[in-house]
PDB file of C-alpha atoms in Angstrom:
ATOM      1  CA  MET A 799     -55.506  57.676 -76.063  1.00 48.00           C
ATOM      2  CA  LYS A 800     -55.830  53.866 -75.436  1.00 56.00           C
ATOM      3  CA  ARG A 801     -52.038  53.996 -74.639  1.00 58.00           C
ATOM      4  CA  SER A 802     -52.242  56.457 -72.038  1.00 59.00           C
ATOM      5  CA  ALA A 803     -55.113  55.044 -70.502  1.00 56.00           C
ATOM      6  CA  GLN A 804     -53.507  51.968 -69.880  1.00 56.00           C
ATOM      7  CA  ILE A 805     -50.464  53.466 -68.425  1.00 59.00           C
ATOM      8  CA  GLY A 806     -52.685  55.654 -66.261  1.00 62.00           C
ATOM      9  CA  GLN A 807     -54.134  52.397 -64.966  1.00 62.00           C
ATOM     10  CA  TYR A 808     -51.208  50.771 -64.627  1.00 61.00           C
ATOM     11  CA  VAL A 809     -49.687  53.555 -62.512  1.00 70.00           C
ATOM     12  CA  PHE A 810     -52.929  53.092 -60.070  1.00 66.00           C
ATOM     13  CA  VAL A 811     -52.405  49.749 -59.939  1.00 66.00           C
ATOM     14  CA  ILE A 812     -48.793  50.329 -58.655  1.00 69.00           C
ATOM     15  CA  ARG A 813     -49.906  52.799 -56.257  1.00 71.00           C
ATOM     16  CA  GLN A 814     -52.272  50.495 -54.872  1.00 70.00           C
ATOM     17  CA  LEU A 815     -50.033  47.796 -54.580  1.00 70.00           C
ATOM     18  CA  VAL A 816     -47.375  50.161 -52.607  1.00 70.00           C
ATOM     19  CA  ALA A 817     -50.349  51.292 -50.363  1.00 69.00           C
ATOM     20  CA  ARG A 818     -51.041  47.321 -49.889  1.00 69.00           C
ATOM     21  CA  GLU A 819     -47.432  46.444 -49.358  1.00 67.00           C
ATOM     22  CA  ILE A 820     -46.583  49.103 -46.514  1.00 65.00           C
ATOM     23  CA  LYS A 821     -49.721  48.657 -44.750  1.00 66.00           C
ATOM     24  CA  ARG A 822     -49.312  44.667 -44.537  1.00 68.00           C
ATOM     25  CA  LYS A 823     -45.452  45.413 -43.547  1.00 62.00           C
ATOM     26  CA  TYR A 824     -46.814  47.398 -40.341  1.00 59.00           C
ATOM     27  CA  SER A 825     -50.462  46.166 -39.937  1.00 57.00           C
ATOM     28  CA  ARG A 826     -49.118  44.668 -36.310  1.00 58.00           C
ATOM     29  CA  SER A 827     -46.776  47.616 -35.740  1.00 52.00           C
ATOM     30  CA  TYR A 828     -47.767  50.448 -33.009  1.00 51.00           C
ATOM     31  CA  LEU A 829     -45.336  52.881 -34.351  1.00 52.00           C
ATOM     32  CA  GLY A 830     -46.012  52.092 -38.026  1.00 55.00           C
ATOM     33  CA  ILE A 831     -44.084  53.656 -40.630  1.00 58.00           C
ATOM     34  CA  LEU A 832     -41.876  55.657 -37.877  1.00 63.00           C
ATOM     35  CA  TRP A 833     -40.201  52.168 -37.771  1.00 60.00           C
ATOM     36  CA  SER A 834     -38.884  53.393 -41.060  1.00 59.00           C
ATOM     37  CA  VAL A 835     -37.097  56.009 -39.461  1.00 62.00           C
ATOM     38  CA  LEU A 836     -36.121  54.559 -36.035  1.00 64.00           C
ATOM     39  CA  ASN A 837     -34.487  51.612 -37.526  1.00 65.00           C
ATOM     40  CA  PRO A 838     -31.247  52.870 -39.556  1.00 62.00           C
ATOM     41  CA  LEU A 839     -31.183  55.553 -36.614  1.00 63.00           C
ATOM     42  CA  LEU A 840     -30.790  52.759 -34.169  1.00 64.00           C
ATOM     43  CA  ASN A 841     -28.168  50.722 -35.895  1.00 64.00           C
ATOM     44  CA  MET A 842     -26.232  53.650 -36.398  1.00 61.00           C
ATOM     45  CA  VAL A 843     -26.143  54.234 -32.814  1.00 61.00           C
ATOM     46  CA  VAL A 844     -25.125  50.746 -32.040  1.00 62.00           C
ATOM     47  CA  LEU A 845     -22.708  50.741 -34.792  1.00 58.00           C
ATOM     48  CA  SER A 846     -21.078  53.921 -33.923  1.00 57.00           C
ATOM     49  CA  PHE A 847     -20.558  53.350 -30.572  1.00 60.00           C
ATOM     50  CA  ILE A 848     -18.805  49.654 -31.608  1.00 57.00           C
ATOM     51  CA  PHE A 849     -17.076  51.609 -34.598  1.00 57.00           C
ATOM     52  CA  THR A 850     -16.271  55.102 -33.652  1.00 59.00           C
ATOM     53  CA  LYS A 851     -12.950  54.827 -31.619  1.00 60.00           C
ATOM     54  CA  MET A 852     -12.066  52.656 -34.430  1.00 57.00           C
ATOM     55  CA  PHE A 853     -12.590  55.330 -37.439  1.00 57.00           C
ATOM     56  CA  SER A 854     -13.628  58.542 -36.346  1.00 56.00           C
ATOM     57  CA  ARG A 855     -10.142  59.802 -36.538  1.00 62.00           C
ATOM     58  CA  SER A 856      -9.623  58.813 -40.218  1.00 63.00           C
ATOM     59  CA  ILE A 857     -13.677  59.144 -41.007  1.00 75.00           C
ATOM     60  CA  GLU A 858     -15.012  62.935 -40.356  1.00 77.00           C
ATOM     61  CA  ASN A 859     -18.544  63.036 -39.266  1.00 80.00           C
ATOM     62  CA  TYR A 860     -18.282  58.941 -38.664  1.00 80.00           C
ATOM     63  CA  PRO A 861     -21.800  58.631 -37.611  1.00 81.00           C
ATOM     64  CA  LEU A 862     -23.326  60.403 -40.784  1.00 86.00           C
ATOM     65  CA  TYR A 863     -21.045  58.098 -43.033  1.00 88.00           C
ATOM     66  CA  LEU A 864     -22.243  55.057 -41.359  1.00 84.00           C
ATOM     67  CA  LEU A 865     -25.828  56.196 -41.394  1.00 86.00           C
ATOM     68  CA  THR A 866     -25.478  57.293 -45.197  1.00 91.00           C
ATOM     69  CA  GLY A 867     -24.193  53.888 -46.220  1.00 90.00           C
ATOM     70  CA  GLN A 868     -26.494  52.238 -44.236  1.00 88.00           C
ATOM     71  CA  MET A 869     -29.572  54.058 -45.872  1.00 89.00           C
ATOM     72  CA  ILE A 870     -28.609  53.542 -49.487  1.00 93.00           C
ATOM     73  CA  TRP A 871     -27.582  49.378 -48.543  1.00 93.00           C
ATOM     74  CA  GLN A 872     -30.953  48.980 -46.974  1.00 90.00           C
ATOM     75  CA  LEU A 873     -32.709  50.834 -50.134  1.00 92.00           C
ATOM     76  CA  PHE A 874     -30.935  48.268 -52.112  1.00 94.00           C
ATOM     77  CA  THR A 875     -31.533  44.726 -50.062  1.00 93.00           C
ATOM     78  CA  GLY A 876     -34.842  45.490 -49.331  1.00 91.00           C
ATOM     79  CA  ALA A 877     -35.797  46.206 -52.953  1.00 93.00           C
ATOM     80  CA  THR A 878     -34.124  43.236 -54.508  1.00 95.00           C
ATOM     81  CA  SER A 879     -35.340  40.782 -51.922  1.00 92.00           C
ATOM     82  CA  SER A 880     -38.900  41.874 -52.040  1.00 90.00           C
ATOM     83  CA  ALA A 881     -38.955  42.269 -55.887  1.00 91.00           C
ATOM     84  CA  MET A 882     -37.411  38.480 -55.647  1.00 92.00           C
ATOM     85  CA  THR A 883     -40.751  36.650 -54.742  1.00 90.00           C
ATOM     86  CA  ALA A 884     -43.138  39.516 -56.040  1.00 87.00           C
ATOM     87  CA  VAL A 885     -44.165  37.263 -58.919  1.00 87.00           C
ATOM     88  CA  VAL A 886     -44.903  34.204 -57.150  1.00 85.00           C
ATOM     89  CA  ASP A 887     -46.808  36.198 -54.085  1.00 83.00           C
ATOM     90  CA  ASN A 888     -49.239  37.552 -56.556  1.00 79.00           C
ATOM     91  CA  ARG A 889     -49.387  34.489 -58.797  1.00 78.00           C
ATOM     92  CA  VAL A 890     -53.570  34.521 -58.110  1.00 76.00           C
ATOM     93  CA  MET A 891     -53.819  37.610 -59.283  1.00 75.00           C
ATOM     94  CA  LEU A 892     -51.727  37.088 -62.492  1.00 75.00           C
ATOM     95  CA  THR A 893     -53.675  34.055 -63.306  1.00 72.00           C
ATOM     96  CA  ARG A 894     -57.077  36.245 -62.903  1.00 71.00           C
ATOM     97  CA  VAL A 895     -56.259  39.592 -63.978  1.00 68.00           C
ATOM     98  CA  LYS A 896     -54.587  40.910 -67.017  1.00 73.00           C
ATOM     99  CA  PHE A 897     -51.952  43.329 -66.043  1.00 73.00           C
ATOM    100  CA  PRO A 898     -47.992  43.425 -67.350  1.00 79.00           C
ATOM    101  CA  MET A 899     -46.678  41.155 -65.056  1.00 83.00           C
ATOM    102  CA  ALA A 900     -43.723  43.238 -64.379  1.00 84.00           C
ATOM    103  CA  ILE A 901     -45.834  45.829 -62.459  1.00 87.00           C
ATOM    104  CA  PHE A 902     -45.021  43.412 -59.174  1.00 86.00           C
ATOM    105  CA  PRO A 903     -41.546  43.843 -58.837  1.00 90.00           C
ATOM    106  CA  VAL A 904     -41.989  47.470 -59.837  1.00 89.00           C
ATOM    107  CA  ALA A 905     -44.355  48.042 -57.026  1.00 87.00           C
ATOM    108  CA  ARG A 906     -42.031  46.135 -54.300  1.00 89.00           C
ATOM    109  CA  VAL A 907     -39.294  48.285 -55.647  1.00 92.00           C
ATOM    110  CA  TYR A 908     -41.109  51.307 -55.481  1.00 89.00           C
ATOM    111  CA  THR A 909     -42.282  50.718 -51.677  1.00 88.00           C
ATOM    112  CA  ALA A 910     -38.268  50.029 -50.719  1.00 89.00           C
ATOM    113  CA  LEU A 911     -38.109  53.539 -52.167  1.00 90.00           C
ATOM    114  CA  VAL A 912     -40.990  55.273 -50.360  1.00 86.00           C
ATOM    115  CA  ASN A 913     -39.846  53.758 -46.939  1.00 85.00           C
ATOM    116  CA  TYR A 914     -36.508  55.104 -48.101  1.00 87.00           C
ATOM    117  CA  LEU A 915     -37.639  58.548 -48.054  1.00 85.00           C
ATOM    118  CA  TYR A 916     -39.222  58.153 -45.088  1.00 82.00           C
ATOM    119  CA  THR A 917     -36.531  57.366 -43.631  1.00 84.00           C
ATOM    120  CA  PHE A 918     -34.636  60.237 -45.386  1.00 85.00           C
ATOM    121  CA  VAL A 919     -36.124  62.866 -43.461  1.00 82.00           C
ATOM    122  CA  ALA A 920     -34.767  61.769 -39.891  1.00 81.00           C
ATOM    123  CA  TYR A 921     -31.790  62.082 -41.923  1.00 85.00           C
ATOM    124  CA  ALA A 922     -31.851  65.611 -43.059  1.00 86.00           C
ATOM    125  CA  VAL A 923     -32.557  66.168 -39.442  1.00 82.00           C
ATOM    126  CA  MET A 924     -29.398  64.264 -38.484  1.00 83.00           C
ATOM    127  CA  LEU A 925     -26.962  66.135 -41.164  1.00 87.00           C
ATOM    128  CA  LEU A 926     -28.235  69.811 -39.318  1.00 86.00           C
ATOM    129  CA  ALA A 927     -27.644  68.194 -36.025  1.00 82.00           C
ATOM    130  CA  PHE A 928     -24.205  67.237 -36.912  1.00 82.00           C
ATOM    131  CA  GLY A 929     -23.691  71.152 -38.418  1.00 85.00           C
ATOM    132  CA  ILE A 930     -23.883  70.037 -42.174  1.00 87.00           C
ATOM    133  CA  ARG A 931     -25.052  73.303 -44.425  1.00 88.00           C
ATOM    134  CA  PRO A 932     -27.291  72.910 -47.515  1.00 88.00           C
ATOM    135  CA  GLU A 933     -24.517  72.641 -50.158  1.00 90.00           C
ATOM    136  CA  PRO A 934     -25.382  72.454 -53.960  1.00 93.00           C
ATOM    137  CA  THR A 935     -23.733  69.355 -54.476  1.00 93.00           C
ATOM    138  CA  MET A 936     -27.095  67.852 -52.535  1.00 92.00           C
ATOM    139  CA  VAL A 937     -28.940  68.454 -55.710  1.00 94.00           C
ATOM    140  CA  ILE A 938     -27.389  65.335 -57.231  1.00 95.00           C
ATOM    141  CA  ALA A 939     -29.008  62.971 -54.386  1.00 94.00           C
ATOM    142  CA  PRO A 940     -32.429  62.180 -56.769  1.00 94.00           C
ATOM    143  CA  LEU A 941     -29.924  61.335 -59.525  1.00 95.00           C
ATOM    144  CA  ILE A 942     -27.898  59.185 -57.204  1.00 95.00           C
ATOM    145  CA  LEU A 943     -31.445  57.185 -55.831  1.00 95.00           C
ATOM    146  CA  LEU A 944     -32.890  56.842 -59.318  1.00 95.00           C
ATOM    147  CA  CYS A 945     -29.639  54.954 -60.546  1.00 95.00           C
ATOM    148  CA  VAL A 946     -29.767  52.762 -57.100  1.00 96.00           C
ATOM    149  CA  THR A 947     -33.496  52.224 -58.069  1.00 95.00           C
ATOM    150  CA  ALA A 948     -32.947  51.438 -61.619  1.00 95.00           C
ATOM    151  CA  PHE A 949     -29.988  48.959 -60.564  1.00 96.00           C
ATOM    152  CA  SER A 950     -32.214  47.737 -57.953  1.00 96.00           C
ATOM    153  CA  LEU A 951     -35.165  47.072 -60.443  1.00 95.00           C
ATOM    154  CA  GLY A 952     -33.118  45.319 -62.555  1.00 95.00           C
ATOM    155  CA  MET A 953     -31.841  42.982 -60.410  1.00 94.00           C
ATOM    156  CA  GLY A 954     -35.413  42.556 -58.890  1.00 94.00           C
ATOM    157  CA  TYR A 955     -36.324  41.341 -62.215  1.00 94.00           C
ATOM    158  CA  LEU A 956     -33.751  38.787 -62.813  1.00 93.00           C
ATOM    159  CA  LEU A 957     -34.315  37.655 -58.851  1.00 94.00           C
ATOM    160  CA  SER A 958     -38.051  37.336 -59.531  1.00 93.00           C
ATOM    161  CA  ALA A 959     -37.569  35.419 -62.518  1.00 91.00           C
ATOM    162  CA  ALA A 960     -35.154  32.941 -60.834  1.00 91.00           C
ATOM    163  CA  TYR A 961     -37.260  32.247 -57.637  1.00 92.00           C
ATOM    164  CA  VAL A 962     -40.115  30.837 -59.905  1.00 88.00           C
ATOM    165  CA  PHE A 963     -38.011  28.394 -61.006  1.00 88.00           C
ATOM    166  CA  PHE A 964     -35.504  27.795 -58.298  1.00 85.00           C
ATOM    167  CA  ALA A 965     -36.867  28.883 -54.855  1.00 84.00           C
ATOM    168  CA  ASP A 966     -33.610  28.099 -53.251  1.00 85.00           C
ATOM    169  CA  ILE A 967     -32.099  31.342 -54.732  1.00 89.00           C
ATOM    170  CA  LYS A 968     -33.890  33.005 -51.734  1.00 89.00           C
ATOM    171  CA  TYR A 969     -31.290  31.718 -49.403  1.00 90.00           C
ATOM    172  CA  LEU A 970     -28.272  31.759 -51.780  1.00 92.00           C
ATOM    173  CA  TYR A 971     -28.943  35.739 -52.252  1.00 93.00           C
ATOM    174  CA  SER A 972     -29.217  36.041 -48.473  1.00 91.00           C
ATOM    175  CA  VAL A 973     -25.640  34.492 -48.133  1.00 91.00           C
ATOM    176  CA  LEU A 974     -24.563  36.712 -51.380  1.00 92.00           C
ATOM    177  CA  LEU A 975     -25.831  39.899 -49.588  1.00 92.00           C
ATOM    178  CA  SER A 976     -23.914  39.186 -46.541  1.00 90.00           C
ATOM    179  CA  LEU A 977     -20.661  38.884 -48.482  1.00 90.00           C
ATOM    180  CA  TRP A 978     -21.723  42.106 -50.595  1.00 91.00           C
ATOM    181  CA  MET A 979     -22.474  44.028 -47.481  1.00 89.00           C
ATOM    182  CA  TYR A 980     -18.650  43.727 -46.420  1.00 87.00           C
ATOM    183  CA  CYS A 981     -17.401  44.716 -49.439  1.00 87.00           C
ATOM    184  CA  SER A 982     -19.129  47.762 -49.700  1.00 88.00           C
ATOM    185  CA  ALA A 983     -17.248  49.856 -47.156  1.00 84.00           C
ATOM    186  CA  ILE A 984     -20.428  50.503 -45.076  1.00 84.00           C
ATOM    187  CA  PHE A 985     -18.864  51.136 -41.778  1.00 80.00           C
ATOM    188  CA  TYR A 986     -14.971  51.361 -42.809  1.00 79.00           C
ATOM    189  CA  PRO A 987     -12.695  53.714 -44.634  1.00 81.00           C
ATOM    190  CA  VAL A 988     -11.599  52.265 -48.241  1.00 80.00           C
ATOM    191  CA  GLU A 989      -8.388  54.202 -48.225  1.00 77.00           C
ATOM    192  CA  GLN A 990      -7.164  51.962 -45.422  1.00 74.00           C
ATOM    193  CA  LEU A 991      -7.232  48.830 -47.335  1.00 75.00           C
ATOM    194  CA  PRO A 992      -4.601  47.303 -49.816  1.00 76.00           C
ATOM    195  CA  ASP A 993      -4.432  49.004 -53.090  1.00 78.00           C
ATOM    196  CA  VAL A 994      -5.760  45.675 -54.981  1.00 82.00           C
ATOM    197  CA  ILE A 995      -8.533  45.055 -52.580  1.00 80.00           C
ATOM    198  CA  GLY A 996      -9.262  48.763 -52.670  1.00 78.00           C
ATOM    199  CA  ARG A 997      -9.843  48.852 -56.537  1.00 83.00           C
ATOM    200  CA  ILE A 998     -11.862  45.623 -56.517  1.00 83.00           C
ATOM    201  CA  ILE A 999     -14.198  47.388 -53.767  1.00 85.00           C
ATOM    202  CA  GLU A1000     -14.383  50.640 -55.844  1.00 84.00           C
ATOM    203  CA  ALA A1001     -15.820  48.590 -58.799  1.00 85.00           C
ATOM    204  CA  ASN A1002     -18.644  46.943 -56.716  1.00 90.00           C
ATOM    205  CA  PRO A1003     -21.765  49.019 -57.998  1.00 93.00           C
ATOM    206  CA  ALA A1004     -23.324  49.451 -54.199  1.00 93.00           C
ATOM    207  CA  TYR A1005     -20.079  51.150 -52.951  1.00 93.00           C
ATOM    208  CA  ASN A1006     -19.740  53.791 -55.910  1.00 94.00           C
ATOM    209  CA  TYR A1007     -23.476  54.787 -55.154  1.00 95.00           C
ATOM    210  CA  ILE A1008     -22.893  54.526 -51.286  1.00 95.00           C
ATOM    211  CA  ALA A1009     -19.516  56.780 -51.707  1.00 93.00           C
ATOM    212  CA  CYS A1010     -21.198  59.195 -54.295  1.00 94.00           C
ATOM    213  CA  MET A1011     -24.104  59.586 -51.733  1.00 94.00           C
ATOM    214  CA  ARG A1012     -21.558  60.487 -48.792  1.00 93.00           C
ATOM    215  CA  ASN A1013     -19.385  62.886 -50.887  1.00 93.00           C
ATOM    216  CA  ALA A1014     -22.681  64.679 -51.834  1.00 93.00           C
ATOM    217  CA  MET A1015     -24.120  65.051 -48.668  1.00 93.00           C
ATOM    218  CA  ILE A1016     -21.769  65.041 -46.022  1.00 91.00           C
ATOM    219  CA  TYR A1017     -18.235  66.188 -47.932  1.00 90.00           C
ATOM    220  CA  ALA A1018     -19.645  68.693 -50.391  1.00 90.00           C
ATOM    221  CA  VAL A1019     -17.837  66.501 -53.243  1.00 91.00           C
ATOM    222  CA  TRP A1020     -19.062  65.910 -56.908  1.00 93.00           C
ATOM    223  CA  PRO A1021     -18.282  62.876 -58.191  1.00 91.00           C
ATOM    224  CA  SER A1022     -15.791  62.088 -60.152  1.00 90.00           C
ATOM    225  CA  GLY A1023     -16.431  61.538 -64.243  1.00 90.00           C
ATOM    226  CA  ALA A1024     -15.418  57.888 -63.387  1.00 90.00           C
ATOM    227  CA  GLN A1025     -18.013  57.660 -60.525  1.00 91.00           C
ATOM    228  CA  TRP A1026     -20.433  59.057 -62.849  1.00 93.00           C
ATOM    229  CA  ALA A1027     -19.872  56.442 -65.314  1.00 93.00           C
ATOM    230  CA  ARG A1028     -19.317  53.162 -63.426  1.00 93.00           C
ATOM    231  CA  MET A1029     -23.248  54.642 -61.205  1.00 93.00           C
ATOM    232  CA  LEU A1030     -24.847  55.117 -64.865  1.00 95.00           C
ATOM    233  CA  LEU A1031     -23.270  52.228 -66.352  1.00 95.00           C
ATOM    234  CA  TRP A1032     -24.146  49.658 -63.980  1.00 95.00           C
ATOM    235  CA  ALA A1033     -27.786  50.945 -63.338  1.00 96.00           C
ATOM    236  CA  ALA A1034     -28.648  51.149 -67.439  1.00 95.00           C
ATOM    237  CA  GLY A1035     -26.877  47.929 -67.815  1.00 95.00           C
ATOM    238  CA  MET A1036     -28.523  46.033 -64.966  1.00 95.00           C
ATOM    239  CA  TYR A1037     -31.942  47.628 -65.809  1.00 95.00           C
ATOM    240  CA  ALA A1038     -31.445  46.243 -69.748  1.00 95.00           C
ATOM    241  CA  LEU A1039     -30.408  42.879 -68.843  1.00 95.00           C
ATOM    242  CA  GLY A1040     -32.611  42.129 -65.835  1.00 93.00           C
ATOM    243  CA  SER A1041     -35.671  43.621 -68.184  1.00 92.00           C
ATOM    244  CA  LEU A1042     -34.553  41.257 -71.209  1.00 94.00           C
ATOM    245  CA  VAL A1043     -34.278  38.286 -69.045  1.00 92.00           C
ATOM    246  CA  PHE A1044     -37.772  38.728 -67.550  1.00 90.00           C
ATOM    247  CA  LYS A1045     -39.963  39.756 -70.863  1.00 89.00           C
ATOM    248  CA  SER A1046     -38.272  36.615 -72.614  1.00 88.00           C
ATOM    249  CA  CYS A1047     -39.131  34.375 -69.371  1.00 84.00           C
ATOM    250  CA  GLN A1048     -42.752  35.510 -69.078  1.00 81.00           C
ATOM    251  CA  ASN A1049     -44.174  32.867 -70.860  1.00 79.00           C
ATOM    252  CA  ARG A1050     -42.152  30.275 -69.154  1.00 84.00           C
ATOM    253  CA  ILE A1051     -43.295  31.789 -65.682  1.00 78.00           C
ATOM    254  CA  MET A1052     -47.034  31.830 -66.556  1.00 77.00           C
ATOM    255  CA  GLN A1053     -46.717  28.375 -67.575  1.00 74.00           C
ATOM    256  CA  THR A1054     -44.937  27.466 -64.086  1.00 75.00           C
ATOM    257  CA  LEU A1055     -47.236  29.538 -62.205  1.00 65.00           C
TER     258      LEU A1055
END
């Protein structure tokens, strides 16, 4: 009974932290949460205008192809980048209140997921606008999002622990993300690349999540067994590694803070 009460308390704290993060993010914005919807749509319009002539013949429904990749990528980058500073940003609360330290990265990742879900409403409208009908494959979208979230949380644990001891990791990670984005086939087809490079990109976890979401939502194609294996192994492996490292560093983190 005591354990369930603690869990309920922690869930309440996470919800409050998420609400605080969302209010803080849009506190000085007139459109507020609408920016979560407008931002990927505006990016899609701009990038589609630039790349449509290059890839429209080889990629069916290219604007949706681009938007799907952008949304998954922004979920991943938003979750990991914000989780990186979660512990340091909340060091005052950590030193005054006895909460599990892991709550703070979880809240940041959950905030990114909530923002994604707001965007998904506009995404559903875009699917209808492009004549994409509901298909059975769409039911696996929550499972793909669960894998992305677990992978992002594991990365977030690693980054948040590293940031306490080495603040420059924030700048190094931004450079890594720039390189990672171009290796995730967000706006180009992997099929047009040489075989060796294509296989390297297919091993990229971000690309796997993006490709499976595209196939499920746009092309009504189920992920292959190899794709399922890669998605699940990357998600479970990164979450396990991140949790282990974060828990082992908690005492040192408290001493450093």
